[in-house]
Coordinates of C-alpha atoms in Angstrom, one line a residue:
M246 CA 12.3 -24.0 14.6
V247 CA 13.3 -20.9 16.5
V248 CA 14.7 -19.3 13.4
L249 CA 11.5 -20.1 11.5
Y250 CA 9.4 -18.7 14.4
L251 CA 11.4 -15.4 14.5
H252 CA 10.9 -14.8 10.8
A253 CA 7.5 -16.3 10.1
D254 CA 5.3 -13.4 11.4
K255 CA 7.1 -10.7 9.4
P256 CA 4.9 -9.4 6.5
S257 CA 8.0 -8.6 4.5
L258 CA 11.7 -9.5 4.7
D259 CA 14.2 -6.9 3.6
L260 CA 17.5 -7.8 2.0
W261 CA 19.5 -8.1 5.2
E262 CA 16.7 -10.1 6.9
R263 CA 16.8 -12.6 4.1
R264 CA 20.6 -12.9 4.3
I265 CA 20.4 -13.4 8.1
F266 CA 17.7 -16.0 7.7
I267 CA 19.6 -17.9 5.1
T268 CA 22.8 -17.8 7.1
L269 CA 21.1 -18.9 10.3
T270 CA 19.3 -21.7 8.5
I271 CA 22.5 -23.0 7.0
L272 CA 24.4 -22.6 10.2
F273 CA 21.8 -24.4 12.4
S274 CA 21.2 -27.1 9.8
S275 CA 24.9 -27.8 9.7
L276 CA 25.1 -28.0 13.5
V277 CA 22.1 -30.3 13.7
S278 CA 23.6 -32.5 10.9
L279 CA 26.9 -32.5 12.7
S280 CA 25.2 -33.6 16.0
V281 CA 23.2 -36.3 14.2
G282 CA 26.4 -37.5 12.4
S283 CA 28.2 -37.7 15.8
L284 CA 25.4 -39.7 17.2
L285 CA 25.6 -42.1 14.3
V286 CA 29.4 -42.4 14.6
V287 CA 28.9 -43.4 18.3
L288 CA 26.3 -46.0 17.3
G289 CA 28.5 -47.3 14.6
A290 CA 31.4 -47.6 17.1
A291 CA 29.1 -49.6 19.4
L292 CA 28.1 -51.9 16.6
R293 CA 31.7 -52.9 15.9
W294 CA 31.8 -55.1 19.0
P295 CA 28.8 -57.4 18.2
L296 CA 30.2 -57.8 14.7
L297 CA 33.7 -58.7 16.0
A298 CA 32.1 -61.1 18.5
S299 CA 29.8 -62.8 16.0
R300 CA 32.5 -64.9 14.2
G301 CA 36.2 -65.1 13.5
H302 CA 37.7 -62.5 11.1
T303 CA 40.9 -62.0 9.3
P304 CA 43.2 -59.2 10.6
R305 CA 42.3 -57.1 7.6
E306 CA 38.6 -57.5 8.3
V307 CA 39.2 -56.6 11.9
N308 CA 41.0 -53.4 10.8
L309 CA 38.1 -52.5 8.5
I310 CA 35.4 -53.3 11.1
L311 CA 37.1 -51.1 13.7
S312 CA 37.0 -48.2 11.2
M313 CA 33.4 -48.7 10.1
A314 CA 31.9 -45.9 12.2
N315 CA 32.8 -43.3 9.6
P316 CA 31.1 -43.5 6.1
S317 CA 34.5 -43.8 4.4
G318 CA 35.4 -46.8 6.6
S319 CA 32.1 -48.4 5.8
L320 CA 32.7 -48.0 2.1
R321 CA 36.1 -49.5 2.3
L322 CA 34.7 -52.5 4.2
L323 CA 31.9 -53.0 1.6
G324 CA 34.5 -52.7 -1.2
Y325 CA 36.7 -55.3 0.5
Y326 CA 33.8 -57.7 0.9
S327 CA 32.6 -57.1 -2.7
G328 CA 35.9 -58.2 -4.2
G329 CA 38.6 -56.5 -6.1
W330 CA 41.6 -56.8 -8.4
D331 CA 43.7 -59.7 -7.1
R332 CA 46.7 -61.3 -8.9
G333 CA 45.9 -59.9 -12.3
R334 CA 42.1 -60.6 -12.3
L335 CA 38.9 -59.2 -10.9
R336 CA 37.6 -61.4 -8.1
F337 CA 34.2 -61.2 -6.4
R338 CA 33.4 -62.3 -2.9
K339 CA 30.2 -63.6 -1.4
W340 CA 28.6 -61.1 0.9
K341 CA 28.2 -62.3 4.5
A342 CA 25.9 -61.1 7.3
T343 CA 28.5 -58.6 8.4
T344 CA 28.4 -57.0 4.9
W345 CA 24.7 -56.5 5.0
V346 CA 24.8 -55.0 8.5
V347 CA 27.5 -52.6 7.4
L348 CA 25.5 -51.7 4.3
L349 CA 22.4 -51.0 6.4
Y350 CA 24.4 -48.9 8.8
L351 CA 26.0 -46.9 5.9
V352 CA 22.6 -46.1 4.4
V353 CA 21.2 -45.0 7.8
N354 CA 24.4 -43.0 8.4
I355 CA 24.0 -41.1 5.1
I356 CA 20.3 -40.6 5.3
G357 CA 20.5 -39.5 8.9
R358 CA 23.1 -36.8 8.1
L359 CA 21.1 -35.6 5.1
S360 CA 17.7 -35.8 6.8
I361 CA 18.0 -32.3 8.2
A362 CA 17.5 -31.0 4.7
I363 CA 13.9 -32.2 4.8
F364 CA 13.2 -29.2 6.9
G365 CA 13.3 -27.2 3.7
L366 CA 9.9 -28.7 2.8
S367 CA 8.3 -27.0 5.7
Y368 CA 8.8 -23.4 4.6
G369 CA 9.1 -21.3 1.5
M370 CA 10.2 -17.9 0.6
N371 CA 7.3 -16.3 -1.3
E372 CA 8.0 -13.4 -3.6
S373 CA 5.0 -11.4 -4.8
V374 CA 4.5 -8.3 -6.8
V375 CA 2.8 -5.7 -4.6
Y376 CA 1.1 -2.7 -5.8
P377 CA 0.7 0.3 -3.4
A378 CA -2.9 1.0 -2.4
M379 CA -4.3 3.7 -4.6
V380 CA -7.4 6.0 -4.0
N381 CA -9.1 8.6 -6.1
D382 CA -7.7 12.0 -5.7
F383 CA -10.7 14.1 -4.5
G384 CA -8.3 17.0 -4.0
N385 CA -8.0 17.3 -7.7
K386 CA -9.6 20.5 -9.2
G387 CA -12.0 18.3 -11.0
F388 CA -14.0 17.7 -7.8
M389 CA -15.6 20.7 -6.0
Q390 CA -12.5 22.8 -6.0
E391 CA -14.0 25.8 -7.9
S392 CA -14.3 29.1 -6.2
Y393 CA -17.8 29.5 -7.7
M394 CA -20.6 27.4 -6.0
L395 CA -22.7 27.0 -9.2
R396 CA -19.8 25.4 -10.9
D397 CA -19.4 22.9 -8.0
L398 CA -23.1 22.2 -8.2
A399 CA -23.0 21.6 -11.9
Q400 CA -19.9 19.5 -11.6
A401 CA -21.4 17.3 -8.8
A402 CA -24.7 17.0 -10.8
R403 CA -22.7 15.8 -13.8
F404 CA -21.0 13.2 -11.7
S405 CA -24.4 12.0 -10.4
I406 CA -25.6 11.6 -14.0
T407 CA -22.5 9.5 -14.7
G408 CA -23.4 7.3 -11.7
V409 CA -27.1 6.9 -12.7
V410 CA -26.1 5.9 -16.2
N411 CA -23.4 3.4 -15.2
V412 CA -24.7 1.9 -12.0
P413 CA -28.3 0.6 -12.2
T414 CA -30.1 0.5 -8.9
P415 CA -33.1 -1.8 -9.6
F416 CA -36.2 -1.2 -7.5
N417 CA -39.8 -2.4 -7.7
R418 CA -42.1 -0.8 -5.3
S419 CA -44.6 -3.7 -5.8
D420 CA -42.0 -6.3 -4.8
P421 CA -40.6 -5.9 -1.2
S422 CA -37.9 -8.5 -1.9
T423 CA -36.2 -5.8 -4.0
Y424 CA -36.1 -3.2 -1.2
N425 CA -33.0 -4.4 0.6
M426 CA -30.0 -5.2 -1.7
N427 CA -26.3 -5.9 -1.2
D428 CA -23.4 -5.4 -3.6
I429 CA -25.4 -3.4 -6.2
G430 CA -23.5 -3.2 -9.4
G431 CA -20.7 -5.3 -7.9
L432 CA -19.4 -2.2 -6.2
G433 CA -20.4 -3.1 -2.6
L434 CA -23.2 -0.6 -2.8
K435 CA -25.9 -1.5 -0.3
R436 CA -29.5 -0.4 0.1
S437 CA -31.5 -0.9 3.3
V438 CA -35.1 0.0 3.9
N439 CA -36.9 0.5 7.2
S440 CA -40.3 -1.1 6.4
E441 CA -42.0 0.7 9.2
T442 CA -40.9 4.3 8.6
G443 CA -40.1 4.0 4.9
A444 CA -36.6 5.5 5.4
V445 CA -34.0 4.4 2.8
T446 CA -30.3 4.3 3.4
Y447 CA -27.6 3.8 0.8
T448 CA -24.2 2.7 2.1
Y449 CA -21.1 2.8 -0.1
P450 CA -17.5 1.8 0.6
L451 CA -15.3 4.0 -1.6
R452 CA -13.1 2.2 -4.0
E453 CA -9.4 1.4 -3.6
Y454 CA -7.1 0.0 -6.2
R455 CA -4.0 -2.3 -6.3
G456 CA -2.6 -2.6 -9.8
P457 CA -5.4 -3.9 -12.1
E458 CA -7.6 -4.8 -9.2
E459 CA -10.1 -2.7 -7.4
Y460 CA -11.9 -3.4 -4.1
P461 CA -14.1 -1.7 -1.6
S462 CA -12.4 0.1 1.2
S463 CA -12.8 -1.3 4.7
D464 CA -12.7 2.1 6.5
R465 CA -13.8 4.7 4.0
I466 CA -17.6 4.1 4.1
M467 CA -20.2 6.7 3.2
H468 CA -23.9 6.6 4.2
N469 CA -26.8 8.6 2.8
G470 CA -30.2 8.2 4.3
N471 CA -33.6 9.7 3.2
S472 CA -36.9 10.0 4.9
T473 CA -39.8 10.9 2.7
L474 CA -43.2 12.2 3.9
P475 CA -46.3 12.7 1.6
Q476 CA -47.2 16.3 2.4
D477 CA -47.7 19.6 0.6
S478 CA -45.9 22.4 2.4
P479 CA -46.7 26.1 1.9
T480 CA -43.2 26.6 0.6
F481 CA -43.8 24.0 -2.1
M482 CA -47.0 25.7 -3.1
Y483 CA -45.1 29.0 -3.6
I484 CA -42.6 27.2 -5.8
L485 CA -45.2 25.5 -7.9
D486 CA -47.0 28.8 -8.4
A487 CA -43.8 30.4 -9.4
L488 CA -43.0 27.6 -11.9
D489 CA -46.5 28.1 -13.4
G490 CA -45.7 31.7 -13.9
D491 CA -48.2 33.0 -11.3
A492 CA -45.6 34.6 -8.9
A493 CA -44.9 38.3 -9.1
S494 CA -41.2 37.8 -9.7
Q495 CA -39.7 38.8 -13.0
Y496 CA -37.5 35.7 -12.8
A497 CA -40.4 33.3 -12.1
T498 CA -40.6 31.8 -15.6
G499 CA -41.5 28.2 -16.2
P500 CA -42.5 26.0 -19.1
D501 CA -45.6 26.9 -21.0
S502 CA -47.2 23.5 -20.5
L503 CA -46.9 21.7 -17.2
T504 CA -50.0 19.5 -17.5
T505 CA -47.9 16.4 -17.0
H506 CA -44.5 16.7 -15.4
Y507 CA -42.3 16.1 -12.4
T508 CA -40.9 18.8 -10.3
W509 CA -38.0 18.4 -8.0
A510 CA -37.3 21.6 -6.1
M511 CA -36.0 23.1 -2.9
D512 CA -36.0 26.4 -1.2
W513 CA -32.5 27.7 -1.7
D514 CA -30.8 29.1 1.4
E515 CA -27.1 29.4 0.7
S516 CA -26.3 30.0 4.4
K517 CA -27.3 26.4 5.2
I518 CA -24.6 24.9 3.0
G519 CA -21.9 23.8 5.4
D520 CA -24.3 23.1 8.2
P521 CA -22.7 20.4 10.4
A522 CA -25.9 18.3 10.2
A523 CA -25.2 17.7 6.5
C524 CA -28.9 17.5 5.7
A525 CA -31.1 19.0 3.0
T526 CA -34.8 18.9 2.4
T527 CA -36.0 18.7 -1.2
L528 CA -39.6 18.7 -2.5
V529 CA -40.9 16.3 -5.2
N530 CA -44.2 16.7 -7.0
W531 CA -45.8 14.7 -9.8
R532 CA -48.7 16.4 -11.5
G533 CA -51.0 14.5 -13.7
N534 CA -54.0 15.6 -15.7
G535 CA -56.3 18.0 -14.0
T536 CA -55.8 18.4 -10.3
I537 CA -54.2 15.0 -9.5
S538 CA -50.8 15.5 -7.8
F539 CA -48.4 13.7 -5.5
F540 CA -46.4 15.8 -3.0
Y541 CA -43.3 14.6 -1.1
E542 CA -41.0 16.2 1.3
C543 CA -37.6 14.4 1.3
T544 CA -35.0 14.9 4.0
T545 CA -31.5 13.6 3.0
C546 CA -28.6 13.3 5.5
L547 CA -25.0 12.3 4.9
T548 CA -23.0 10.4 7.5
S549 CA -19.6 8.8 7.6
N550 CA -18.5 5.4 8.7
S551 CA -18.1 6.7 12.3
G552 CA -21.8 7.7 12.3
I553 CA -21.0 11.4 12.7
P554 CA -23.1 13.7 10.5
G555 CA -21.2 14.9 7.4
L556 CA -18.1 13.6 5.9
D557 CA -15.1 12.2 7.8
T558 CA -11.7 13.5 6.9
S559 CA -10.7 10.0 5.6
I560 CA -13.7 9.6 3.3
L561 CA -12.6 11.9 0.5
S562 CA -8.8 11.3 0.1
N563 CA -6.7 14.4 -0.2
F564 CA -9.7 16.7 0.0
N565 CA -9.2 19.9 1.9
S566 CA -10.6 19.2 5.4
S567 CA -11.8 22.8 5.8
R568 CA -14.1 22.3 2.8
L569 CA -15.7 19.0 3.9
P570 CA -18.8 20.7 5.4
Y571 CA -19.2 22.5 2.1
A572 CA -18.9 19.3 0.1
A573 CA -21.4 17.6 2.5
G574 CA -23.8 20.4 1.9
I575 CA -23.4 20.3 -1.9
L576 CA -24.0 16.6 -2.4
P577 CA -27.6 16.3 -1.1
R578 CA -28.6 19.5 -3.0
I579 CA -27.6 18.3 -6.5
S580 CA -30.9 16.5 -7.1
P581 CA -33.0 19.6 -7.7
F582 CA -30.2 21.7 -9.2
D583 CA -31.1 22.7 -12.7
Y584 CA -32.3 26.3 -12.8
F585 CA -32.4 29.1 -10.2
Y586 CA -35.6 31.2 -9.7
D587 CA -36.5 34.2 -7.7
Y588 CA -39.9 34.0 -6.0
S589 CA -41.8 35.4 -3.0
G590 CA -41.1 32.5 -0.8
P591 CA -39.1 32.4 2.6
S592 CA -35.6 32.8 1.1
G593 CA -36.6 34.5 -2.1
E594 CA -34.8 32.0 -4.2
F595 CA -35.4 28.3 -5.2
V596 CA -33.9 25.7 -7.5
A597 CA -35.9 23.3 -9.5
R598 CA -35.5 20.5 -12.0
V599 CA -38.6 19.9 -14.1
Y600 CA -39.3 16.8 -16.2
S601 CA -41.6 17.8 -19.0
S602 CA -42.6 16.6 -22.4
S603 CA -41.8 20.1 -23.7
S604 CA -39.2 20.0 -26.4
E605 CA -37.9 23.3 -25.3
R606 CA -36.6 21.9 -22.0
I607 CA -33.1 20.5 -21.6
H608 CA -33.9 16.9 -20.6
Q609 CA -31.9 15.2 -17.9
P610 CA -31.8 11.4 -17.5
Q611 CA -35.2 10.1 -16.4
L612 CA -35.0 9.6 -12.6
F613 CA -38.6 8.7 -11.9
E614 CA -41.3 6.5 -13.4
L615 CA -44.9 7.6 -13.8
P616 CA -47.0 6.2 -11.0
D617 CA -49.6 3.9 -12.2
T618 CA -51.9 3.6 -9.1
P619 CA -54.4 6.4 -8.6
Y620 CA -53.4 7.6 -5.1
Y621 CA -53.2 11.3 -4.9
F622 CA -53.7 14.6 -3.1
Y623 CA -56.4 17.0 -4.4
L624 CA -55.2 20.5 -4.6
E625 CA -58.7 21.9 -3.7
P626 CA -59.1 21.9 0.1
K627 CA -62.8 20.9 -0.2
F628 CA -61.9 17.5 -1.6
H629 CA -60.9 14.6 0.6
T630 CA -57.2 13.7 0.5
K631 CA -56.5 10.0 0.0
P632 CA -53.4 8.5 1.8
V633 CA -50.3 7.7 -0.2
P634 CA -49.2 4.0 0.2
L635 CA -45.9 3.4 2.0
N636 CA -44.3 1.7 -1.0
F637 CA -44.7 5.0 -2.9
E638 CA -42.9 6.8 -0.1
I639 CA -40.1 4.2 -0.2
E640 CA -39.8 4.5 -4.0
I641 CA -39.3 8.3 -3.8
A642 CA -36.9 7.9 -0.8
H643 CA -34.8 5.4 -2.8
L644 CA -34.6 7.8 -5.8
V645 CA -33.6 10.7 -3.6
A646 CA -31.2 8.9 -1.4
R647 CA -29.1 7.3 -4.1
L648 CA -28.0 10.5 -6.0
P649 CA -25.3 11.8 -3.5
I650 CA -23.8 8.3 -3.5
L651 CA -24.0 8.0 -7.2
A652 CA -22.3 11.3 -7.5
I653 CA -19.3 9.9 -5.6
I654 CA -19.3 6.8 -7.8
G655 CA -19.4 9.0 -10.9
A656 CA -16.5 11.1 -9.6
E657 CA -14.4 7.9 -9.0
R658 CA -14.8 7.0 -12.6
E659 CA -13.2 10.3 -13.7
L660 CA -10.8 11.5 -11.0
P661 CA -7.1 10.5 -11.2
R662 CA -5.6 8.2 -8.6
K663 CA -2.9 8.7 -6.0
T664 CA -1.3 6.5 -3.3
R665 CA -3.3 6.2 -0.2
D666 CA -0.2 6.4 2.0
P667 CA 0.8 10.1 1.8
N668 CA 4.4 9.0 2.7
A669 CA 4.7 6.7 -0.3
T670 CA 7.4 7.8 -2.6
S671 CA 6.3 6.0 -5.7
A672 CA 3.2 4.4 -7.2
D673 CA 5.2 1.7 -8.9
A674 CA 4.9 -2.0 -8.0
Y675 CA 7.5 -3.6 -5.8
I676 CA 8.5 -7.1 -4.8
V677 CA 7.8 -8.3 -1.3
T678 CA 9.4 -11.4 0.1
N679 CA 8.0 -13.2 3.1
L680 CA 8.5 -16.5 4.9
E681 CA 5.6 -19.0 4.8
V682 CA 5.9 -21.7 7.3
K683 CA 3.7 -24.8 7.2
W684 CA 3.8 -25.4 11.0
P685 CA 2.0 -28.8 11.0
R686 CA 4.5 -30.1 8.5
A687 CA 7.5 -28.6 10.4
F688 CA 6.4 -30.2 13.7
G689 CA 5.7 -33.5 11.8
I690 CA 9.3 -33.4 10.4
L691 CA 10.8 -32.6 13.8
A692 CA 8.8 -35.5 15.4
G693 CA 9.9 -37.8 12.6
L694 CA 13.6 -36.9 13.0
V695 CA 13.4 -37.4 16.8
A696 CA 11.6 -40.7 16.4
G697 CA 14.1 -41.9 13.9
Q698 CA 17.0 -41.1 16.2
V699 CA 15.3 -42.9 19.1
L700 CA 14.6 -45.9 16.8
V701 CA 18.3 -46.1 15.8
I702 CA 19.4 -45.8 19.4
G703 CA 17.0 -48.6 20.3
V704 CA 18.2 -50.9 17.6
A705 CA 21.8 -50.3 18.6
A706 CA 21.0 -51.0 22.3
V707 CA 19.3 -54.2 21.3
A708 CA 22.1 -55.3 19.1
T709 CA 24.7 -54.8 21.8
R710 CA 22.8 -55.9 24.8
N711 CA 24.8 -59.1 25.3
V712 CA 28.2 -57.6 24.3
P713 CA 30.2 -55.3 26.6
I714 CA 30.9 -52.1 24.7
R715 CA 34.4 -50.6 25.0
D716 CA 35.1 -46.9 24.7
H717 CA 33.6 -45.5 21.5
D718 CA 36.3 -42.9 20.6
S719 CA 39.4 -44.1 22.5
L720 CA 42.3 -45.4 20.4
L721 CA 44.0 -46.5 23.7
S722 CA 41.2 -49.0 24.5
V723 CA 41.4 -50.4 21.0
A724 CA 45.2 -50.6 21.2
R725 CA 44.9 -52.4 24.5
L726 CA 42.5 -54.8 23.0
L727 CA 45.0 -55.6 20.2
R728 CA 47.9 -56.1 22.6
T729 CA 47.9 -59.9 22.0
A730 CA 48.0 -59.5 18.2
M731 CA 50.8 -56.9 18.5
E732 CA 52.9 -59.1 20.8
K733 CA 53.0 -61.8 18.1
I734 CA 55.0 -59.6 15.8
E735 CA 58.4 -58.0 16.5
G736 CA 59.7 -54.8 15.1
R737 CA 58.0 -53.6 11.9
S738 CA 57.4 -50.2 13.4
M739 CA 57.2 -48.7 9.9
A740 CA 55.2 -51.5 8.4
S741 CA 51.9 -50.6 6.6
G742 CA 48.6 -51.9 7.8
E743 CA 48.4 -54.4 5.1
E744 CA 51.9 -55.8 6.0
L745 CA 51.0 -56.0 9.7
A746 CA 47.7 -57.8 8.8
E747 CA 49.7 -60.4 6.8
C748 CA 52.1 -60.9 9.7
I749 CA 49.3 -61.3 12.2
E750 CA 47.5 -63.7 9.9
R751 CA 50.6 -65.9 9.8
E752 CA 50.5 -66.2 13.6
L753 CA 47.0 -67.5 13.7
R754 CA 47.1 -71.3 14.2
L755 CA 43.5 -72.4 14.7
G756 CA 42.2 -71.2 11.3
E757 CA 39.1 -69.6 12.7
G758 CA 40.3 -66.0 12.6
M759 CA 40.3 -63.3 15.2
R760 CA 37.3 -62.9 17.4
Y761 CA 36.2 -60.5 20.1
G762 CA 35.5 -62.6 23.2
T763 CA 36.5 -63.8 26.6
E764 CA 39.3 -65.9 28.0
I765 CA 39.1 -67.8 31.3
V766 CA 41.7 -66.6 33.9
D767 CA 40.2 -68.6 36.8
E768 CA 36.8 -69.6 38.1
G769 CA 35.6 -66.1 38.8
T770 CA 37.8 -64.1 36.5
R771 CA 37.7 -63.4 32.8
R772 CA 39.7 -61.4 30.3
V773 CA 38.5 -59.7 27.2
D774 CA 40.7 -60.1 24.1
L775 CA 40.7 -60.0 20.3
W776 CA 42.3 -63.2 19.2
E777 CA 41.6 -66.7 18.1
G778 CA 40.0 -69.2 20.4
M779 CA 38.0 -66.6 22.4
G780 CA 34.7 -67.6 24.2
E781 CA 31.4 -66.3 22.8
N782 CA 29.7 -65.6 26.1
F783 CA 30.2 -62.5 28.2
E784 CA 29.1 -63.5 31.7
R785 CA 27.9 -60.6 33.8
D786 CA 28.7 -62.2 37.1
K787 CA 32.4 -62.5 36.4
K788 CA 35.2 -60.2 37.2
Y789 CA 37.0 -58.9 34.1
V790 CA 40.7 -58.1 34.2

């Protein structure tokens, strides 16, 4: 049990640990088997005396019973009682009670010695093929490693399109039950909505891989939250005027027909990229026929699993930590990135993505659906502005908040993989061996073995309760007990056991055989002997000489 305990908690056993475990297991199993065998020999030696006292025996039977403690002695005795080749023919003998007792003892002796092997059922050496944990290599030049910011923006925008196309994020503004969702797309992507403020947060555990399997990371978790307000800022008015071609800039060129379109734009201030807050404000407008328009101001912020704004160093594996603020600034800005324009606004430059029916425009995947409920802002100040319902705000916040996360998902589909452990020398699979111990079974086996030994000891104690037991392992005490038989024969110092048995048998006169019992010396004194005519009762209140 100690050997099992010392090796059970190790996640993997190396070659020498396995060798040591096997060696110790064999060693201690042998020692326990040896101790159990010694106990059974002692019990067998004790059982000799009740058998010798039960009836008379021939000298040869006495010799075999005295050697029954060992399995070989028991087998010889069973062979003798079963019969054998005698005077040119095979003769069989009828088994007596002594034979059955010896057979039972032999079975218990063998099972007891081998019972230690049952411990092998309580543990197992499990070998499994283990693949090293792999992650996407965000340090690859395919992910924001260009020296030119526009290329990084275009690259991240392309990743977001891949994410939009491959990972549906179903949302129905008319059905609040669809607002909060878990495990979107089977990727662990989660969307949570604050029903009071309308804020939407997407949470995504980046993917890790082991061989053919992939699973969400437990510690590389990215959050992107968005709060959307229905308002028309002066900056947005400047941008819309520029897109309509009304601004005084030579670069302020827009589509000829913007009667029905979406505009996703932001004032572009390059100095704010890399801001530790990792937030960006984008502007969304849907313009219908005439003067009906929706205006939304969307603030998007990235946080890591630690809740700190921006990206933690563990989020993007192998990515240059000095460029993390830059990456955190790029991701929330990819949504409006399509064209750059000069205009007379605060920063003098803005970016915009326009969804129009114009065939001259380069169409991006449709990110919005046309509102079908007539809530709107009127552009003319003299008209009353109707409020925008909260579910419209939540819908826009959902569309804006998902894109930075979907850009990461899209990048994971394209970037190569590397081992998560930077010290790993190889990405190849390897075999791990560990010890699995079924402790309830192990303790049950141990309890069964102890109970079995206690039971055998109890049976031996009951069987010998009325017979005094001589030394179990002393040949001197046995020789002293056979003194009477030896005195009946003279010489024959080189005779075999079979010859001595024949001589002793010729000296027996009563025909009842040799028996372990008592002989009266006087009224209060008895003598123990192994000869014919011995008494059956061993009186405890007498003196034995």
